[in-house]
CSV table of C-alpha atoms and ligand atoms in Angstrom, one decimal:
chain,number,residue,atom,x,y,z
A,984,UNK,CA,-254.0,128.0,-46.7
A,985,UNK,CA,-252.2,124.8,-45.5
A,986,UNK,CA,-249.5,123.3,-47.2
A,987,UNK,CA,-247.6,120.4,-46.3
A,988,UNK,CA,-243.9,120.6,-46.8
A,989,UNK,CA,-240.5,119.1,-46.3
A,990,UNK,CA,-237.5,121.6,-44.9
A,991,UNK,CA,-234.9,118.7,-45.6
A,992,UNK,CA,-234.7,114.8,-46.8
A,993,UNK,CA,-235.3,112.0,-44.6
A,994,UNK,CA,-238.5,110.2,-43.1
A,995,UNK,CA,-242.2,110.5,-43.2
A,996,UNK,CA,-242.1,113.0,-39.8
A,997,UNK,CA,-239.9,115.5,-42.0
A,998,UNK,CA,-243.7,116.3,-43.5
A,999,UNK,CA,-244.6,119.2,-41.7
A,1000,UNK,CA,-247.7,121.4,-42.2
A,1001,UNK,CA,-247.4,124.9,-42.6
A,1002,UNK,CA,-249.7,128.1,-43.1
A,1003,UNK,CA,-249.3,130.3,-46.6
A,1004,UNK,CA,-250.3,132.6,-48.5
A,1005,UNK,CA,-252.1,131.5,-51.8
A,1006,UNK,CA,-249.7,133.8,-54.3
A,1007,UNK,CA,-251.5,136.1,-57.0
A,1008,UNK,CA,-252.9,134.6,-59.8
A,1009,UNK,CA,-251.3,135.0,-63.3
A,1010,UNK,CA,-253.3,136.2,-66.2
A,1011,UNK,CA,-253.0,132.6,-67.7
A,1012,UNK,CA,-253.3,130.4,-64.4
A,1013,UNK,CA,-256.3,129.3,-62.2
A,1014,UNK,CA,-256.8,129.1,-58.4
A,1015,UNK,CA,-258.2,125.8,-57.5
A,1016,UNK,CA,-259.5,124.7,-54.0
A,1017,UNK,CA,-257.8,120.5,-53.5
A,1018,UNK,CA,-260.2,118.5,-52.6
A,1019,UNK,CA,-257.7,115.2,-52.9
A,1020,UNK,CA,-254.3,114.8,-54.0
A,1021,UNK,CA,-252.7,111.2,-54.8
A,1022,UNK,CA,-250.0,110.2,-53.1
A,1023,UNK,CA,-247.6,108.0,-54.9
A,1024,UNK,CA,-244.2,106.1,-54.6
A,1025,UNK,CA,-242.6,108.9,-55.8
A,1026,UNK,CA,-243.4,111.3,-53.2
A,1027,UNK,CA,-242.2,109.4,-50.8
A,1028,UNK,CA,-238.7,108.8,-52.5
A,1029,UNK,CA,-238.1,111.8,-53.5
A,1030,UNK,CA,-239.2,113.2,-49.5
A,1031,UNK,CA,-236.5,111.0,-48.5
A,1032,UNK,CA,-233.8,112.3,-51.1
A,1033,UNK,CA,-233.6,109.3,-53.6
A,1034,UNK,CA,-234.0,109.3,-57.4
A,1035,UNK,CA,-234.0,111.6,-60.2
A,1036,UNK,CA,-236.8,113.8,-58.1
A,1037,UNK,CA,-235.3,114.8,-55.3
A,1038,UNK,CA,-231.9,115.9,-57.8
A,1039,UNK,CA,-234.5,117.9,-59.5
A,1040,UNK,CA,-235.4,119.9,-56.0
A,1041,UNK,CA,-232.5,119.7,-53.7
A,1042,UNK,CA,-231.6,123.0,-54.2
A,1043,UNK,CA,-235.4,124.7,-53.9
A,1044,UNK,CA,-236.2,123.5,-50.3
A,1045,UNK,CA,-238.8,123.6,-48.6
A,1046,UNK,CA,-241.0,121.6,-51.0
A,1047,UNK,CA,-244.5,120.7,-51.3
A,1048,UNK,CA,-245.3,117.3,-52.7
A,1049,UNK,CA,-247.7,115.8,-54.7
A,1050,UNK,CA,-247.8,115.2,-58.3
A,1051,UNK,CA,-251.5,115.0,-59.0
A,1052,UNK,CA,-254.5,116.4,-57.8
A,1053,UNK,CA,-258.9,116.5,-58.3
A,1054,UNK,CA,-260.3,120.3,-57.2
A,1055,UNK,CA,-262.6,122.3,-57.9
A,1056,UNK,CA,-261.7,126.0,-59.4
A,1057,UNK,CA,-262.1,129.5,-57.5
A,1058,UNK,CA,-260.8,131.9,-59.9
A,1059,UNK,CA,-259.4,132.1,-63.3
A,1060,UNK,CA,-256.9,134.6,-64.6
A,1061,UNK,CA,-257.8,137.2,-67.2
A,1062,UNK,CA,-256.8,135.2,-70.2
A,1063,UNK,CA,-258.6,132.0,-69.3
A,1064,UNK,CA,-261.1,130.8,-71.3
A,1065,UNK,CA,-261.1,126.8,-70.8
A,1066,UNK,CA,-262.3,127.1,-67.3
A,1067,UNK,CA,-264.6,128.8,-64.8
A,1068,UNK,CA,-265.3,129.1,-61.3
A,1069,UNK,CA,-267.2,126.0,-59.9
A,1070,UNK,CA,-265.7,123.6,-62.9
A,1071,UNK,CA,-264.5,120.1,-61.5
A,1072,UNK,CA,-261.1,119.5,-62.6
A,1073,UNK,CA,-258.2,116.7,-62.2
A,1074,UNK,CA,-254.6,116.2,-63.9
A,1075,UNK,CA,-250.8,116.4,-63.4
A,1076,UNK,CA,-248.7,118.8,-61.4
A,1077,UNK,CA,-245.0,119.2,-61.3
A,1078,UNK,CA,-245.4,119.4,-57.6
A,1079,UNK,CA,-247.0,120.7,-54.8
A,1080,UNK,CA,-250.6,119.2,-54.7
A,1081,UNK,CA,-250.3,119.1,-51.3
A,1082,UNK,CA,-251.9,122.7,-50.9
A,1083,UNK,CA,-255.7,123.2,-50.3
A,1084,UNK,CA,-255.3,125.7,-52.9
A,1085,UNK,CA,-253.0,125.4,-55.7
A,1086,UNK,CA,-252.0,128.1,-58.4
A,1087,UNK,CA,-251.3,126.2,-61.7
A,1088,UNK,CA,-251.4,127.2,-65.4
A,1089,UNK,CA,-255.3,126.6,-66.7
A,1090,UNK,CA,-253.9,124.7,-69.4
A,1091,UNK,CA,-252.4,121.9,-66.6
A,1092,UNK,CA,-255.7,120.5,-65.3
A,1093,UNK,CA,-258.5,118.8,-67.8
A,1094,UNK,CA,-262.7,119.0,-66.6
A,1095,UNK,CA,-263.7,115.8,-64.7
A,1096,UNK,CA,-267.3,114.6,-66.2
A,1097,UNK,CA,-270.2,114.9,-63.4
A,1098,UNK,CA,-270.3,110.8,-63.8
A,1099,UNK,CA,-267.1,110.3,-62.4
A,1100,UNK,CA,-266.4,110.8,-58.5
A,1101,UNK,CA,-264.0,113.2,-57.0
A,1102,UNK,CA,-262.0,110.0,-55.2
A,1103,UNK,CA,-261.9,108.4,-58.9
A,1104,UNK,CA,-260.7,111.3,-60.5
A,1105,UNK,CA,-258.1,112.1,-57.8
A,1106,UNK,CA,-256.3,108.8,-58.7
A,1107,UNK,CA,-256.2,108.6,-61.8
A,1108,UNK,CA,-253.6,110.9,-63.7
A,1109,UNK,CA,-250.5,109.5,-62.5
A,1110,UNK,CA,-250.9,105.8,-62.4
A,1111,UNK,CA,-253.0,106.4,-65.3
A,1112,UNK,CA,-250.6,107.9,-67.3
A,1113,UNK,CA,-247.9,105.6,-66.3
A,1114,UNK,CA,-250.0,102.3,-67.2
A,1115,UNK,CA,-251.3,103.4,-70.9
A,1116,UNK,CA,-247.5,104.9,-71.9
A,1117,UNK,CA,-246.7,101.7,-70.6
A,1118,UNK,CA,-248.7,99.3,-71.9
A,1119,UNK,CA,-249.1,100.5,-75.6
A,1120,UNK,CA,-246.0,103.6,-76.6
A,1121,UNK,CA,-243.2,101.6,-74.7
A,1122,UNK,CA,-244.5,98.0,-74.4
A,1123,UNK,CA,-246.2,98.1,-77.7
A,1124,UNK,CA,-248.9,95.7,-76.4
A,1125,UNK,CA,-251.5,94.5,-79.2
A,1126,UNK,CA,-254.5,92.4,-78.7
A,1127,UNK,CA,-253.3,88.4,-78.3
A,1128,UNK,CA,-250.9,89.1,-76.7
A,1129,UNK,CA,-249.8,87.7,-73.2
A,1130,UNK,CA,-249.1,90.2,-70.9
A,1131,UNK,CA,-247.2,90.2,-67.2
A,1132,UNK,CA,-248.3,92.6,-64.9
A,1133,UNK,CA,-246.0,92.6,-61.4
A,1134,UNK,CA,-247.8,94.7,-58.5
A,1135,UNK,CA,-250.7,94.6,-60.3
A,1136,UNK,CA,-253.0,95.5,-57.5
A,1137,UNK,CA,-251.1,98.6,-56.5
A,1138,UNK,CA,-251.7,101.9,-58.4
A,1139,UNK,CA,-250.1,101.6,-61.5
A,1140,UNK,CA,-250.8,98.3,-61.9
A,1141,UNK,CA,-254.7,97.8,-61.1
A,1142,UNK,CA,-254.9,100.2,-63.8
A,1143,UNK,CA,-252.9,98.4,-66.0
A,1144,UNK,CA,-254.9,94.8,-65.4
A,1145,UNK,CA,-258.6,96.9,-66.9
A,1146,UNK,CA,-256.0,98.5,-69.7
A,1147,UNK,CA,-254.3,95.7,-70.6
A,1148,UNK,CA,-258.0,93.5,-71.0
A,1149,UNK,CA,-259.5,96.4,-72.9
A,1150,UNK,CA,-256.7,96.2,-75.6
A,1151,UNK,CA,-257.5,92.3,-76.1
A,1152,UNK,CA,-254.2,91.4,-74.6
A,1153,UNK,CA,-254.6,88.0,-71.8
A,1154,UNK,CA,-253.3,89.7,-69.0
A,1155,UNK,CA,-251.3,87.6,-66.5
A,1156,UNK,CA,-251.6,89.3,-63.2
A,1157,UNK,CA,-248.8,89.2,-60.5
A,1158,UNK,CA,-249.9,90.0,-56.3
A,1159,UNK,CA,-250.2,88.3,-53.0
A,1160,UNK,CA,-252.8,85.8,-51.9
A,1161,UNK,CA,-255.2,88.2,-50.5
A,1162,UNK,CA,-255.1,90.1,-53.6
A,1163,UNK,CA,-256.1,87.1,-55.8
A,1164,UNK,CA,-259.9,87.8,-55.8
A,1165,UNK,CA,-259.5,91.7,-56.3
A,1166,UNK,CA,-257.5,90.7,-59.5
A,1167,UNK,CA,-260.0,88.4,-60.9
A,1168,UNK,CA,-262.6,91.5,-60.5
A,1169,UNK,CA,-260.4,93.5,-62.5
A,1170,UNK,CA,-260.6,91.3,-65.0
A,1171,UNK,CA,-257.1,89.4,-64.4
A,1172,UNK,CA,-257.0,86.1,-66.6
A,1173,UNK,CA,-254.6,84.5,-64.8
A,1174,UNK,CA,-253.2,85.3,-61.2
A,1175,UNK,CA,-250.1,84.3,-59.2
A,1176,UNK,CA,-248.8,84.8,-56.1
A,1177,UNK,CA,-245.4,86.2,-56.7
A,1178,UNK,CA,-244.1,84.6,-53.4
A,1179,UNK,CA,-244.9,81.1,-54.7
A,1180,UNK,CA,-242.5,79.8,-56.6
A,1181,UNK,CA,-243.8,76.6,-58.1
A,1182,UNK,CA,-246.9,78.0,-59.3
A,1183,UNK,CA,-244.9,80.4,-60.8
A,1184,UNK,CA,-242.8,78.1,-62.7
A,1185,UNK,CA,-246.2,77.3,-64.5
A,1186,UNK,CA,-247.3,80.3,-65.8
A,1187,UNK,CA,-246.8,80.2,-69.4
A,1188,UNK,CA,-244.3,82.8,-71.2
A,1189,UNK,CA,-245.7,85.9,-72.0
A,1190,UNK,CA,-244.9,89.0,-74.9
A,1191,UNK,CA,-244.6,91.6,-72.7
A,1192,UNK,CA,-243.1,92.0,-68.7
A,1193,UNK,CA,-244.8,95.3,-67.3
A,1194,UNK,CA,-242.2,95.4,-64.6
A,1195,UNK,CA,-243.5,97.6,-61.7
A,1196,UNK,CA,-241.2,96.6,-59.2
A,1197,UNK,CA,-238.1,96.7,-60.9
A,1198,UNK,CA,-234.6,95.2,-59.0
A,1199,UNK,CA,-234.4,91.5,-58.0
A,1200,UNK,CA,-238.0,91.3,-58.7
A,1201,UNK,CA,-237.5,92.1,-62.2
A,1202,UNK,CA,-234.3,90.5,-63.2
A,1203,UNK,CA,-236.0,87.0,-61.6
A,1204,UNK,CA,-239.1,86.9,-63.5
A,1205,UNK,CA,-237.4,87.6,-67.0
A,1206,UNK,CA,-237.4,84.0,-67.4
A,1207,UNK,CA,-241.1,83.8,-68.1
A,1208,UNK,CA,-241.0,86.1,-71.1
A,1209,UNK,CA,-240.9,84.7,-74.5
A,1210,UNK,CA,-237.4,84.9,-76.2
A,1211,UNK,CA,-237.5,88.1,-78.3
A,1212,UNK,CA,-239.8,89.6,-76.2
A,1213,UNK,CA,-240.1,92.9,-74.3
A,1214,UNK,CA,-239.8,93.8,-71.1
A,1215,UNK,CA,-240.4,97.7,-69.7
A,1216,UNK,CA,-239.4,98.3,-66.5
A,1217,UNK,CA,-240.9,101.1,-65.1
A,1218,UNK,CA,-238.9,102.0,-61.3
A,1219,UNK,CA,-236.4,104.3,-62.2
A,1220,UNK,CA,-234.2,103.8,-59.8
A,1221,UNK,CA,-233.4,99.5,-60.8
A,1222,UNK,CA,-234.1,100.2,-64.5
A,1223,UNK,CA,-230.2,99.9,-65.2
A,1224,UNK,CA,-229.9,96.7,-63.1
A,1225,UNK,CA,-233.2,95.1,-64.8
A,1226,UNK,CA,-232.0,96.4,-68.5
A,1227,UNK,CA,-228.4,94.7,-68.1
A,1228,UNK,CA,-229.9,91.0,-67.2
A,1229,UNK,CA,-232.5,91.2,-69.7
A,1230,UNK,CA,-230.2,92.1,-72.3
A,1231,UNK,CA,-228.1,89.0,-72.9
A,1232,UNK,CA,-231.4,87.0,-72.9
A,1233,UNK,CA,-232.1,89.1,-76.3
A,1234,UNK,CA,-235.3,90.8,-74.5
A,1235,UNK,CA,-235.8,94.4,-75.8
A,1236,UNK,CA,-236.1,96.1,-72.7
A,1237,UNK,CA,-237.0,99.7,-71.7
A,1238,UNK,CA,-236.9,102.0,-68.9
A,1239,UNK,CA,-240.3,104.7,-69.0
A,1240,UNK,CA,-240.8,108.1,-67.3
A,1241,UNK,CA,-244.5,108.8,-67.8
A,1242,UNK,CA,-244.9,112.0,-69.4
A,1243,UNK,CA,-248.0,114.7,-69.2
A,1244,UNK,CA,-250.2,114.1,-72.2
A,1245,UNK,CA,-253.6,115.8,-72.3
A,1246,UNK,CA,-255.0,113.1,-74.8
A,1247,UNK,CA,-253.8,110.4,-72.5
A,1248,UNK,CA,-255.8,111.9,-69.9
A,1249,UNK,CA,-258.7,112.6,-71.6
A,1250,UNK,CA,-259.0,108.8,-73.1
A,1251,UNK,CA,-258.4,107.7,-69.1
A,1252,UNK,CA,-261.2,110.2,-67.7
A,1253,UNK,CA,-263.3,108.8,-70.8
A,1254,UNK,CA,-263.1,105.1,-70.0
A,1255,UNK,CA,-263.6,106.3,-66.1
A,1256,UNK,CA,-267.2,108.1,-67.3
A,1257,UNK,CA,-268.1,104.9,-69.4
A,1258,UNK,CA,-266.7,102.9,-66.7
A,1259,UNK,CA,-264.6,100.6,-68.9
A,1260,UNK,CA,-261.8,101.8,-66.3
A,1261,UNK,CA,-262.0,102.3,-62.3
A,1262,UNK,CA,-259.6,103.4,-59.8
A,1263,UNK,CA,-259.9,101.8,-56.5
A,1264,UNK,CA,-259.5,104.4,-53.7
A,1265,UNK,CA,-258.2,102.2,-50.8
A,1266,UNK,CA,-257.6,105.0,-48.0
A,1267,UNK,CA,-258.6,108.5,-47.5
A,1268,UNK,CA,-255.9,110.4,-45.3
A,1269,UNK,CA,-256.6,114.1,-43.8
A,1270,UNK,CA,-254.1,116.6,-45.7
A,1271,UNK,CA,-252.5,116.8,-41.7
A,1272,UNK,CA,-252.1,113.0,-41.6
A,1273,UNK,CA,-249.7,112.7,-44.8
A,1274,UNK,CA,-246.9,111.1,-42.8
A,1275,UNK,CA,-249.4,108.4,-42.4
A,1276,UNK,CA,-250.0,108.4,-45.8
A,1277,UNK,CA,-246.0,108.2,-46.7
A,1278,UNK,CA,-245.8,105.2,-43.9
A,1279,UNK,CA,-248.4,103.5,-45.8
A,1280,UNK,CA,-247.3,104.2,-49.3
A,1281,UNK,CA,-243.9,103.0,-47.9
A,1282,UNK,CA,-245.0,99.5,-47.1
A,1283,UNK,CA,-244.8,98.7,-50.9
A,1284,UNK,CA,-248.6,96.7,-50.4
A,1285,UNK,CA,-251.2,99.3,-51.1
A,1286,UNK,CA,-254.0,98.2,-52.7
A,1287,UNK,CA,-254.8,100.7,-55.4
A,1288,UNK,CA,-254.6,104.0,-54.7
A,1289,UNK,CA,-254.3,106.4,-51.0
A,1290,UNK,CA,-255.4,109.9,-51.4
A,1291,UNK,CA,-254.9,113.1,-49.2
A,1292,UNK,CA,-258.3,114.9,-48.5
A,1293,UNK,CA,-257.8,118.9,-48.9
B,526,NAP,N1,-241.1,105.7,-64.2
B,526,NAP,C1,-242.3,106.3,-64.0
B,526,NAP,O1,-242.7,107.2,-64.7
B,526,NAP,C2,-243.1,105.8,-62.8
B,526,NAP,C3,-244.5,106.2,-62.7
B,526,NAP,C4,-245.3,105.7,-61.7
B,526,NAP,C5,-244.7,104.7,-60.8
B,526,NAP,N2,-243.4,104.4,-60.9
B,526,NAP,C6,-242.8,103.4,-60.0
B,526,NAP,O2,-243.5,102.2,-60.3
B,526,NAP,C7,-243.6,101.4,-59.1
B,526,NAP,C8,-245.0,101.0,-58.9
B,526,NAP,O3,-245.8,102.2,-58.6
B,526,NAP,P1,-247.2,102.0,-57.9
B,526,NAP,O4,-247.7,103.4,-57.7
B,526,NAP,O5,-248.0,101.0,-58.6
B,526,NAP,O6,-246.8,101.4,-56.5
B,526,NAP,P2,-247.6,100.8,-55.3
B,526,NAP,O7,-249.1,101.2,-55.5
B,526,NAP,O8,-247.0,101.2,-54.0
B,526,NAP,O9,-247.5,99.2,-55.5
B,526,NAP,C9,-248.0,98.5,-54.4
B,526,NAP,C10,-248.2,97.0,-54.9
B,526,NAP,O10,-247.0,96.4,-55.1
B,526,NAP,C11,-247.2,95.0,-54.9
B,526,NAP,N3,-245.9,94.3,-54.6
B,526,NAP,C12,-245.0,94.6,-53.7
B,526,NAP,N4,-243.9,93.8,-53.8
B,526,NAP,C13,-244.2,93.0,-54.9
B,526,NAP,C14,-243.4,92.0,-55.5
B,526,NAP,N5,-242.2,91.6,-55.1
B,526,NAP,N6,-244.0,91.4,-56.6
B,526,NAP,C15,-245.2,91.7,-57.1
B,526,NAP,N7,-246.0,92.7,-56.5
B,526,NAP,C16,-245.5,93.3,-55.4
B,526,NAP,C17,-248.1,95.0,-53.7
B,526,NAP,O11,-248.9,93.8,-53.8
B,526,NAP,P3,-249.2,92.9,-52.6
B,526,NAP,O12,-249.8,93.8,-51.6
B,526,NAP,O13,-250.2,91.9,-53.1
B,526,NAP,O14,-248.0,92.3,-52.1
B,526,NAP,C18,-249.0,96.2,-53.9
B,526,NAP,O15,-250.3,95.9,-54.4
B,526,NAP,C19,-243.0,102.3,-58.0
B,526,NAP,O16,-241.6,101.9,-57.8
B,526,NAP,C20,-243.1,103.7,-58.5
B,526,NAP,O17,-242.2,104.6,-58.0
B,526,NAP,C21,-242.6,104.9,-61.9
């Protein structure tokens, strides 16, 4: 099978693809064939040695990314009961999706419902995950409520617009001009272009700053939240900077890792089938062209989501 890999840190071109052997399957793991893996902002940053991710695997090199992943299953071992061969499943890995087969405890991926699309699926877990911890366990967000959303029509956060809305909260939606209409469509009830200054000195204060882009970003758009209101700030690496100027302003602010919860993912894969929720797939990438897909995530102006195709 191929795999893509890093040897060490550094750029996109340090993703090489290699040839290995799918290992033998455990009596409680499945063997799954990729069809799409996401690729995130944390694949990227932890390819090129920053954050709390590449700490975790500095010392296990080479390394396969990707930290979610849509397939369909080959083989179960001889204590799985929860899936068969054929079955369409999605979810959260602690690392290398970018396999076209993958080894994984059964319990680690969750069915995908035939109404929702392999693309869809692919997306979802991660950003997902991130938006709905986000949103309701850190941010506490309850219908009324004014929210700000920053990078709201990248992953995380064009999740986080249709969350947001479908817990009643007026979501205030930050992204560039050509992003504007895409917002509305998610269902955005007010939109700014984060470059423009005076329209931003408008918006009225909000509850709760979703902070997805964490550093300067973050620390200059603290004004616009209500005082005693909350802020979570979800980059790892600037939550430290973003928690120390929001503090003196008396704003409750939190730092998040998203965590792997199995109800999470089933209420996100729900609202996907009864299409309350939908993840725009922006680009599809060949598993051979993830350095591409890196570059791109790099540029910090996806729209959505970019997948790898198995
Ligand atoms: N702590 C955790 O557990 C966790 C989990 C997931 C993600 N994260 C982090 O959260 C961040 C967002 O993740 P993501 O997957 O949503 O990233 P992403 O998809 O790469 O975000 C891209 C979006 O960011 C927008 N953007 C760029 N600069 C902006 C600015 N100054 N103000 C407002 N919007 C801006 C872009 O909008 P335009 O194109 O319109 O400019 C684009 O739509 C990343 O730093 C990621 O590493 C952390």
């Amino acid at each position: 099978m191929k795999q893509l890999v890093i040897k060490a840190f550094g750029d996109a071109s340090q993703l090489v693809l290699v040839e290995e052997s799918s290992p033998a399957l455990a009596a409680d793991q499945i063997r799954v064939q990729m069809h799409y893996a996401g690729v995130n902002p944390i694949d990227a940053k932890t390819r090129a040695g920053l954050g709390w991710g590449a700490q975790a695997i500095k010392d296990k090199l080479p390394w396969s990314p990707g930290f979610e992943v849509m397939g369909t299953v080959l083989e179960v071992g001889a204590e799985v009961s929860i899936h068969q061969a054929g079955d369409r499943v999605f979810g959260l890995l602690t690392g290398g999706g970018y396999s076209e087969k993958l080894v994984v405890p059964a319990s680690c991926l969750l069915p995908v419902p035939d109404e929702v699309s392999d693309e869809m699926a692919a997306g979802l877990a991660l950003a997902g995950a991130t938006a709905w911890q986000g949103l309701t366990e850190h941010g506490g967000l309850k219908a009324g409520e004014r929210v700000l959303i920053s990078a709201a029509a990248g992953g995380v956060g064009h999740l986080a617009v249709q969350l947001a809305r479908g817990l009643g909260a007026t979501v205030v939606a930050l992204g560039s001009s050509a992003n504007h209409d895409f917002l509305h469509n998610l269902g955005a009830d007010e939109v700014f272009d984060y470059r423009d200054s005076a329209a931003l000195e408008s918006m009225a204060p909000v509850d709760l700053f979703f902070d997805l882009v964490g550093g300067t970003s973050g620390c200059s758009l603290l004004s616009h939240v209500k005082s005693g209101g909350r802020v979570v700030t979800v980059p790892t690496i600037t939550a430290d900077e973003v928690k120390a100027a929001a503090e003196p302003l008396g704003l409750t602010v939190t730092g998040m890792l998203k965590r792997n919860d199995t109800q999470h993912l089933e209420l996100l894969m729900q609202a996907l089938a009864e299409q309350r929720l939908r993840v725009e797939v922006s680009q599809v990438y060949p598993l051979a062209e993830g350095a591409a897909a890196h570059r791109q995530i790099e540029t910090g102006h996806t729209r959505g989501k970019i997948l790898l195709q198995g």
